[in-house]
PDB file of C-alpha atoms in Angstrom:
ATOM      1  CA  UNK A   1     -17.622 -15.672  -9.980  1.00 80.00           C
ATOM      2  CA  UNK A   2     -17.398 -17.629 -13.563  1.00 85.00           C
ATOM      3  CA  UNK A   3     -14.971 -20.181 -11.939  1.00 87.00           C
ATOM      4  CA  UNK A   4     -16.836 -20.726  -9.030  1.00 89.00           C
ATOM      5  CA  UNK A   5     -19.595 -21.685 -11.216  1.00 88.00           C
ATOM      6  CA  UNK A   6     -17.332 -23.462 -13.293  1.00 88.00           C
ATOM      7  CA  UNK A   7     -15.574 -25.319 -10.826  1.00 91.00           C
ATOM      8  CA  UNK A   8     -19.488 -26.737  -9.312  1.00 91.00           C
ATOM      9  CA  UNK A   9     -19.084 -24.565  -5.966  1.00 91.00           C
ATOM     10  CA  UNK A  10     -22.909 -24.651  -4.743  1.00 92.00           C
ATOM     11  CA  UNK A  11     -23.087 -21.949  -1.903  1.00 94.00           C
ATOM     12  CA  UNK A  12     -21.121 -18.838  -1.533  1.00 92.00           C
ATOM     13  CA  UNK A  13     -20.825 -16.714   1.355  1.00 89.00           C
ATOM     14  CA  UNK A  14     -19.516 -12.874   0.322  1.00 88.00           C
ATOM     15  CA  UNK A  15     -17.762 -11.223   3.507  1.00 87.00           C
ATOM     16  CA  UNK A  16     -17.964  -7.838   1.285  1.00 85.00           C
ATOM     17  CA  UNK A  17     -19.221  -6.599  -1.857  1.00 82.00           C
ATOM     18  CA  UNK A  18     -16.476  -4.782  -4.136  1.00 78.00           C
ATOM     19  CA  UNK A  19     -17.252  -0.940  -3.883  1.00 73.00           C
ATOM     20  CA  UNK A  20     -16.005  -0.768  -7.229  1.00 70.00           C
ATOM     21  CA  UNK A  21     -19.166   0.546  -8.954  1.00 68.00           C
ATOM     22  CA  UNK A  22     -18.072  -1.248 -12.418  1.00 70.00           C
ATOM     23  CA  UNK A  23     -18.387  -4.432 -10.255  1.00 73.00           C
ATOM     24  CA  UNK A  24     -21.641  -3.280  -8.252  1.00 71.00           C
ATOM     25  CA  UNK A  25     -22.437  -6.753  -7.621  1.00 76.00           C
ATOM     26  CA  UNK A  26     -22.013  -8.575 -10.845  1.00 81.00           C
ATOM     27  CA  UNK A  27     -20.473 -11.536  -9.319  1.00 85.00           C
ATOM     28  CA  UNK A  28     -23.486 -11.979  -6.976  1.00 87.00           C
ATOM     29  CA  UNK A  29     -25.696 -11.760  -9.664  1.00 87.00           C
ATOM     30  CA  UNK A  30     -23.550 -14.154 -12.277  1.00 87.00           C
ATOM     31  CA  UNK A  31     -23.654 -16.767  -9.305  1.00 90.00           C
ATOM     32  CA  UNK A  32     -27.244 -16.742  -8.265  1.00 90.00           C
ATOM     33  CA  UNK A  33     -28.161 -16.568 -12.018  1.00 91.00           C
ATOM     34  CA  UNK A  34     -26.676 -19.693 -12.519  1.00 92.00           C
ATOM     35  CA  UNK A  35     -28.139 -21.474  -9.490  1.00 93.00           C
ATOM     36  CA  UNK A  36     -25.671 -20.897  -6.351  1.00 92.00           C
ATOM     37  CA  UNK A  37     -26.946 -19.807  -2.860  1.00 93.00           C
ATOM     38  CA  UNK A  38     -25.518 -16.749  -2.058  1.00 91.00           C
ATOM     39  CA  UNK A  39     -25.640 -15.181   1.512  1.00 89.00           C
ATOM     40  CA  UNK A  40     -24.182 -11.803   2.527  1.00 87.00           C
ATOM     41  CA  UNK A  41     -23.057 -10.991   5.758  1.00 87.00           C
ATOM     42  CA  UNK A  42     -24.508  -8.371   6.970  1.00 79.00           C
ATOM     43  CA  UNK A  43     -27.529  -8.297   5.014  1.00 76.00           C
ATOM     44  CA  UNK A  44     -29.462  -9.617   8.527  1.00 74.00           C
ATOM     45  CA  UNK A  45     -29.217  -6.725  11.994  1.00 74.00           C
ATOM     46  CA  UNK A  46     -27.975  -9.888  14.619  1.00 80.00           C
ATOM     47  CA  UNK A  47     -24.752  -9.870  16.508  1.00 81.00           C
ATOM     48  CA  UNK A  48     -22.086 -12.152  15.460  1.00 84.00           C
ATOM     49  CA  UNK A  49     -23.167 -11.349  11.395  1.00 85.00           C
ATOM     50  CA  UNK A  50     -22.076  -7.682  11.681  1.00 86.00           C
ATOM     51  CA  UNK A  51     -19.040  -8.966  13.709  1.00 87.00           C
ATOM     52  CA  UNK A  52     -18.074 -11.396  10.853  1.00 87.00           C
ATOM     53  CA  UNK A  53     -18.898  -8.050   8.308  1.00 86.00           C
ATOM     54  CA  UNK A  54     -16.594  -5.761  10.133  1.00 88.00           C
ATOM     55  CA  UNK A  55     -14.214  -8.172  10.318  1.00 89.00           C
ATOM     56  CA  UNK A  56     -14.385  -9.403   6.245  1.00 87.00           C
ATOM     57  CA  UNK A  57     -14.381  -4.988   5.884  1.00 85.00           C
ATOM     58  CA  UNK A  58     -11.256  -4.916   7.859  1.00 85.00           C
ATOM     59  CA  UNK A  59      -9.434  -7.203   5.549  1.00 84.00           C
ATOM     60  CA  UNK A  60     -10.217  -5.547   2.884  1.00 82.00           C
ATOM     61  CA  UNK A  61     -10.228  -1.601   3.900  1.00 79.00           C
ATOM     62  CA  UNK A  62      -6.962  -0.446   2.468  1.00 75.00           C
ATOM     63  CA  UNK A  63      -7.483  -2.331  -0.599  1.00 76.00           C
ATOM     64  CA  UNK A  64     -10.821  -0.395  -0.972  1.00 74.00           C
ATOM     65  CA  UNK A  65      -9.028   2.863   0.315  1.00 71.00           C
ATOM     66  CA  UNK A  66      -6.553   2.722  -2.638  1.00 68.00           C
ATOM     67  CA  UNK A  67      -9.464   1.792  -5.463  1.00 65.00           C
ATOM     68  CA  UNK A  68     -11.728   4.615  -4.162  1.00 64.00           C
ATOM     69  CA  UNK A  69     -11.346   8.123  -5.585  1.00 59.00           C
ATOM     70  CA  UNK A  70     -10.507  10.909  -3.941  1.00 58.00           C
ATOM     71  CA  UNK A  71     -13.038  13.464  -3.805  1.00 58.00           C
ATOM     72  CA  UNK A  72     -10.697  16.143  -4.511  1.00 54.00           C
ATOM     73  CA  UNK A  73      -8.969  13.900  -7.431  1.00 53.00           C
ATOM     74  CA  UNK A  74      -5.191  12.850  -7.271  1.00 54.00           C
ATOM     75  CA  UNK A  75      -3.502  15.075  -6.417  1.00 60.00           C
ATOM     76  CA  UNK A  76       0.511  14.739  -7.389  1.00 68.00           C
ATOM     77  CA  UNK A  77       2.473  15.146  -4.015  1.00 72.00           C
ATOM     78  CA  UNK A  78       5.576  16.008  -5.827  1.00 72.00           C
ATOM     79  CA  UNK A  79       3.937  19.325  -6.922  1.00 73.00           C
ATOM     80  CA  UNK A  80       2.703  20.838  -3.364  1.00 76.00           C
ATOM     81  CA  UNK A  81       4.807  19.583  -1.530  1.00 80.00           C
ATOM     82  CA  UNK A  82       7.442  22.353  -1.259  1.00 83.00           C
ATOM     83  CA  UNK A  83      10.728  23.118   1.102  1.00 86.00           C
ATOM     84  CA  UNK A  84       8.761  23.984   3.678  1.00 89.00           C
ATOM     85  CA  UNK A  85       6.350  21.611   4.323  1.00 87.00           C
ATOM     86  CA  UNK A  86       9.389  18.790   3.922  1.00 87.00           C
ATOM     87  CA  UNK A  87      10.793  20.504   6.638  1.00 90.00           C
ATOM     88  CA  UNK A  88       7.784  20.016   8.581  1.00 90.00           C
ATOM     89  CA  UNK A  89       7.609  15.844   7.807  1.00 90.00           C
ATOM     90  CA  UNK A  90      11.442  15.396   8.433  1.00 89.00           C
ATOM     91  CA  UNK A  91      10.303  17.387  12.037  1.00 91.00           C
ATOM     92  CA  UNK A  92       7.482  15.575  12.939  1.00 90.00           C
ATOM     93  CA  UNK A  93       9.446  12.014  11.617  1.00 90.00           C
ATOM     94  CA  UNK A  94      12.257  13.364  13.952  1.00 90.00           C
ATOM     95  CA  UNK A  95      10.361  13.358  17.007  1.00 92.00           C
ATOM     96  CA  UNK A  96       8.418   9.997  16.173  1.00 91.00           C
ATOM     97  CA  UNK A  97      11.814   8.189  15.710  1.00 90.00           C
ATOM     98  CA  UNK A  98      12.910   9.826  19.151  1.00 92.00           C
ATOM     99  CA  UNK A  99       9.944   8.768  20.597  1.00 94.00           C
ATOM    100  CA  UNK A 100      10.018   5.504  18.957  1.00 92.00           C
ATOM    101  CA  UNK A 101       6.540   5.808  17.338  1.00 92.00           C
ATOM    102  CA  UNK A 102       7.744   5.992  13.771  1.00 92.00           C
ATOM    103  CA  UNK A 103       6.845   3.198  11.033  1.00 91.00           C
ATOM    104  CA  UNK A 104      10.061   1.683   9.887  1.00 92.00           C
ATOM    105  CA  UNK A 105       9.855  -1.080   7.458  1.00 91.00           C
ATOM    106  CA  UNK A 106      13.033  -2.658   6.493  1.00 91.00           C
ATOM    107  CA  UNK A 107      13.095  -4.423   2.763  1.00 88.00           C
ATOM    108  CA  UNK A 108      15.005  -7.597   2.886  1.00 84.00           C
ATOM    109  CA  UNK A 109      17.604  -8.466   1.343  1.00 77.00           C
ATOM    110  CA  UNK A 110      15.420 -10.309  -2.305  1.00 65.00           C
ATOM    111  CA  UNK A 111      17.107 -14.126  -3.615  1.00 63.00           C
ATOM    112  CA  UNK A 112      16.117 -13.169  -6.639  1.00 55.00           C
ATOM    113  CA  UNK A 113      18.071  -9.432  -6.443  1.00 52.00           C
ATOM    114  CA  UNK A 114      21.509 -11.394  -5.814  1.00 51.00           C
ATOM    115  CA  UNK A 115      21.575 -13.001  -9.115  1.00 48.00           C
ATOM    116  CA  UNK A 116      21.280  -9.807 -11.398  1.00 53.00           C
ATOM    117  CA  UNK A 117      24.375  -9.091 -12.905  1.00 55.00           C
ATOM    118  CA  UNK A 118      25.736  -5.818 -12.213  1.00 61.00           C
ATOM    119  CA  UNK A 119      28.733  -6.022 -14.061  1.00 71.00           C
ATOM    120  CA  UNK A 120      28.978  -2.322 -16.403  1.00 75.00           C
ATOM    121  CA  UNK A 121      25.470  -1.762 -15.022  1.00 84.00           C
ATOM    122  CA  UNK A 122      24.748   1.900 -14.004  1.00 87.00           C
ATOM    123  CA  UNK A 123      24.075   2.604 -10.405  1.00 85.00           C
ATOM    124  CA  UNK A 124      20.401   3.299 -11.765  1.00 87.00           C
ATOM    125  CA  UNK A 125      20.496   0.149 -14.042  1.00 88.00           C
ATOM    126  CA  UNK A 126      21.298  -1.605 -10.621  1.00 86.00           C
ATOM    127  CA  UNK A 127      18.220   0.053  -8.849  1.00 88.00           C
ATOM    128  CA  UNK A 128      15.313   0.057 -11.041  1.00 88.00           C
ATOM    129  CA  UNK A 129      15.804  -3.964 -11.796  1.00 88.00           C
ATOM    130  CA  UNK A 130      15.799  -4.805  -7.958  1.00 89.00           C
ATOM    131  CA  UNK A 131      12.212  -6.613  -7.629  1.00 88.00           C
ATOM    132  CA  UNK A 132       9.762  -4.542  -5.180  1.00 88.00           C
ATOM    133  CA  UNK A 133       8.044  -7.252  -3.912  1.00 89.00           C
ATOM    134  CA  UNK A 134       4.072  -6.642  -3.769  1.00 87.00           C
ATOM    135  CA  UNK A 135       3.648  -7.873  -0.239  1.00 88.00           C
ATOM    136  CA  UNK A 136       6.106  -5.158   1.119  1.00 90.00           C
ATOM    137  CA  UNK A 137       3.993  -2.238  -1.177  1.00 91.00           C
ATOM    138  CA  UNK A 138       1.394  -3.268   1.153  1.00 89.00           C
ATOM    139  CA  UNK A 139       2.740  -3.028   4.104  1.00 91.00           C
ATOM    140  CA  UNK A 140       4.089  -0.054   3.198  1.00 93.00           C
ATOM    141  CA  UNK A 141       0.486   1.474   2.044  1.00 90.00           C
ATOM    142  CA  UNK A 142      -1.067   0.217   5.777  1.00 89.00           C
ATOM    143  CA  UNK A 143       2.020   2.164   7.293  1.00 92.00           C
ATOM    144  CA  UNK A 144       0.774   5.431   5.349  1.00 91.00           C
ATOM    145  CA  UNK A 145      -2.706   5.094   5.739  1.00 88.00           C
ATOM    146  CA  UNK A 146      -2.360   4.900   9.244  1.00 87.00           C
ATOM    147  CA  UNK A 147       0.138   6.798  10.064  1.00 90.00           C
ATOM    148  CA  UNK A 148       1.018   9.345   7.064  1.00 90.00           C
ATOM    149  CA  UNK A 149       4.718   8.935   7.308  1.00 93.00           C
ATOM    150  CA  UNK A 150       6.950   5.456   6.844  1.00 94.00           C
ATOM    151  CA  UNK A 151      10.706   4.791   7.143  1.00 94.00           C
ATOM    152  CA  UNK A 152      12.159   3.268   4.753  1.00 94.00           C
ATOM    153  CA  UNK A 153      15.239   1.033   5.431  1.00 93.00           C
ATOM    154  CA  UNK A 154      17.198   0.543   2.567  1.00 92.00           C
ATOM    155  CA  UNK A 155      20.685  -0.996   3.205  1.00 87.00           C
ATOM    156  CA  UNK A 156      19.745  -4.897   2.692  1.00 86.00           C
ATOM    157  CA  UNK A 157      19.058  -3.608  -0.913  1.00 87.00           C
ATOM    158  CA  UNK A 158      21.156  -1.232  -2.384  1.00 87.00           C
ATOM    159  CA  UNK A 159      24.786   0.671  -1.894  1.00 83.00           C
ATOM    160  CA  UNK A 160      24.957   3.850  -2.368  1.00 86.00           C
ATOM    161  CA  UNK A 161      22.658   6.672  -1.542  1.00 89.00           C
ATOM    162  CA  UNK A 162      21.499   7.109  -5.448  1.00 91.00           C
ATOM    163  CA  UNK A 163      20.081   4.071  -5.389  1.00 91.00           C
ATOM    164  CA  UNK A 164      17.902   4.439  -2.204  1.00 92.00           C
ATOM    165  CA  UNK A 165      16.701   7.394  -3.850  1.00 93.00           C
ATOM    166  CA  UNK A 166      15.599   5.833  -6.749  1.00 94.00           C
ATOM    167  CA  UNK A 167      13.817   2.742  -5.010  1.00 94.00           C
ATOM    168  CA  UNK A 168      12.407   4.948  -2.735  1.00 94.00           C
ATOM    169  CA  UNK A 169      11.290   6.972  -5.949  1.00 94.00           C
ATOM    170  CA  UNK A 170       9.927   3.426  -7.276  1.00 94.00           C
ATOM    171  CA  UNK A 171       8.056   2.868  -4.157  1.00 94.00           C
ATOM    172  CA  UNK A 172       6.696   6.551  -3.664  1.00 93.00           C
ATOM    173  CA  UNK A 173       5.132   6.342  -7.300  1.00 91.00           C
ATOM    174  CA  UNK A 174       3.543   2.826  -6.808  1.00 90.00           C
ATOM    175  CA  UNK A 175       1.911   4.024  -3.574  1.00 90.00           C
ATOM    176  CA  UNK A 176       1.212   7.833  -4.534  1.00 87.00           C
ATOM    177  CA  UNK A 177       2.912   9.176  -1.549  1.00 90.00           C
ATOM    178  CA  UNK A 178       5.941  11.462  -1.779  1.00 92.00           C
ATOM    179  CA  UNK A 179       9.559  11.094  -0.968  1.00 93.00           C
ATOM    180  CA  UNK A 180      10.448  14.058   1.949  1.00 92.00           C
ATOM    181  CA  UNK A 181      13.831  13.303   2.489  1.00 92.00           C
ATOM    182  CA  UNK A 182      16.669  10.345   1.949  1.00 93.00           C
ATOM    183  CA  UNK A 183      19.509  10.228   3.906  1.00 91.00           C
ATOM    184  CA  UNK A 184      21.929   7.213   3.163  1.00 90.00           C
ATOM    185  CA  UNK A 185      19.832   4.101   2.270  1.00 92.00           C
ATOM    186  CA  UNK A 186      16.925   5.120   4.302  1.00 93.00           C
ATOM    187  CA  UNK A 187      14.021   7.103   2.620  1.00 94.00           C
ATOM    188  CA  UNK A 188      11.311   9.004   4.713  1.00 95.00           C
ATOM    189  CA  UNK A 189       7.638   8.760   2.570  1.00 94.00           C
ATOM    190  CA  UNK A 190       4.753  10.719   3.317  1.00 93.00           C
ATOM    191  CA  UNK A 191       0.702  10.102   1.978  1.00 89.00           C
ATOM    192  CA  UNK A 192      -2.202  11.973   3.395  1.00 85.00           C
ATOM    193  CA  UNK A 193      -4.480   9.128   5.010  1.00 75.00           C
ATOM    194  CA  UNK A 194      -7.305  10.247   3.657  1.00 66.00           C
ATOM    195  CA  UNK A 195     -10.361   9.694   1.559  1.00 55.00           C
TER     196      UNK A 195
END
């Protein structure tokens, strides 16, 4: 909101307010304090404003999805997940892939990734400096929110089976979700799609 002001911007239309309840509408406030017409959609009941709301709150829903708490806290996956109910994911992942309904999302191969030296590096040296680009994370957290369980393809980034495991570890821990199974560079991840 400060460099809108600063930068002389004279009308601002807000698509959604941040349900961030530190935020509650600061920016709103800092803008129309200092002199600029604010308008959110939504505020009015007609047609194509709500339209234009639910489509600004579809941009934004997984964003506000992963900011939100939980109502039953965060829980860590890791620790309730047990044989069993891996068993269960690798099942139910089994029959989406035969069915061809599962997520796959394959990282590409990174520019950037070729140029670090791997010379005396560690297999897990290797894998925890390959850059995990944020714009895959995100596709990645849409696949789980919608659909609970992602597969991840592996091969365009790393060699060996170790370090699929620990990318997929990387990714698991960014996103909160769990790794159920890996199984030569590809890594099955699971996330409840819930609050």
């Amino acid at each position: 909101a400060t460099s809108l002001v600063m930068a002389g911007v004279n009308r601002v239309v807000v698509g959604y307010r941040d349900p961030n309840p530190r935020v509650d509408g600061g920016g709103i406030c800092v803008l129309e304090d200092a002199g600029v017409d604010v308008h959110v959609i939504g505020k009015k009941n007609n047609g194509m404003e709500m339209e234009a709301a639910k489509e600004c709150s579809d941009l934004v829903k997984y964003f506000v999805k992963r900011i939100s708490p939980r109502e039953d806290g965060e829980e860590d996956l890791d620790d309730v997940i047990n044989g069993k109910k891996r068993r269960i994911l690798r099942s139910i992942a089994g029959r989406q892939k035969s069915s061809g309904t599962i997520q796959q999302v394959e990282l590409p191969k990174d520019k950037s990734s070729s140029s670090i030296p791997t010379d005396g590096k560690t297999i897990d040296e290797i894998a925890n400096s390959i850059p995990i680009h944020h714009r895959n994370l995100e596709v990645i957290d849409r696949y789980l929110w919608d659909h609970e369980v992602v597969l991840l393809r592996l091969n365009n980034i790393v060699q060996k089976k170790k370090g699929a495991k620990i990318v997929g570890g990387r990714i698991a821990e960014a996103l909160n979700a769990h790794v159920a199974q890996v199984i030569g560079h590809t890594v099955l991840l699971y996330r409840p799609g819930f609050p």
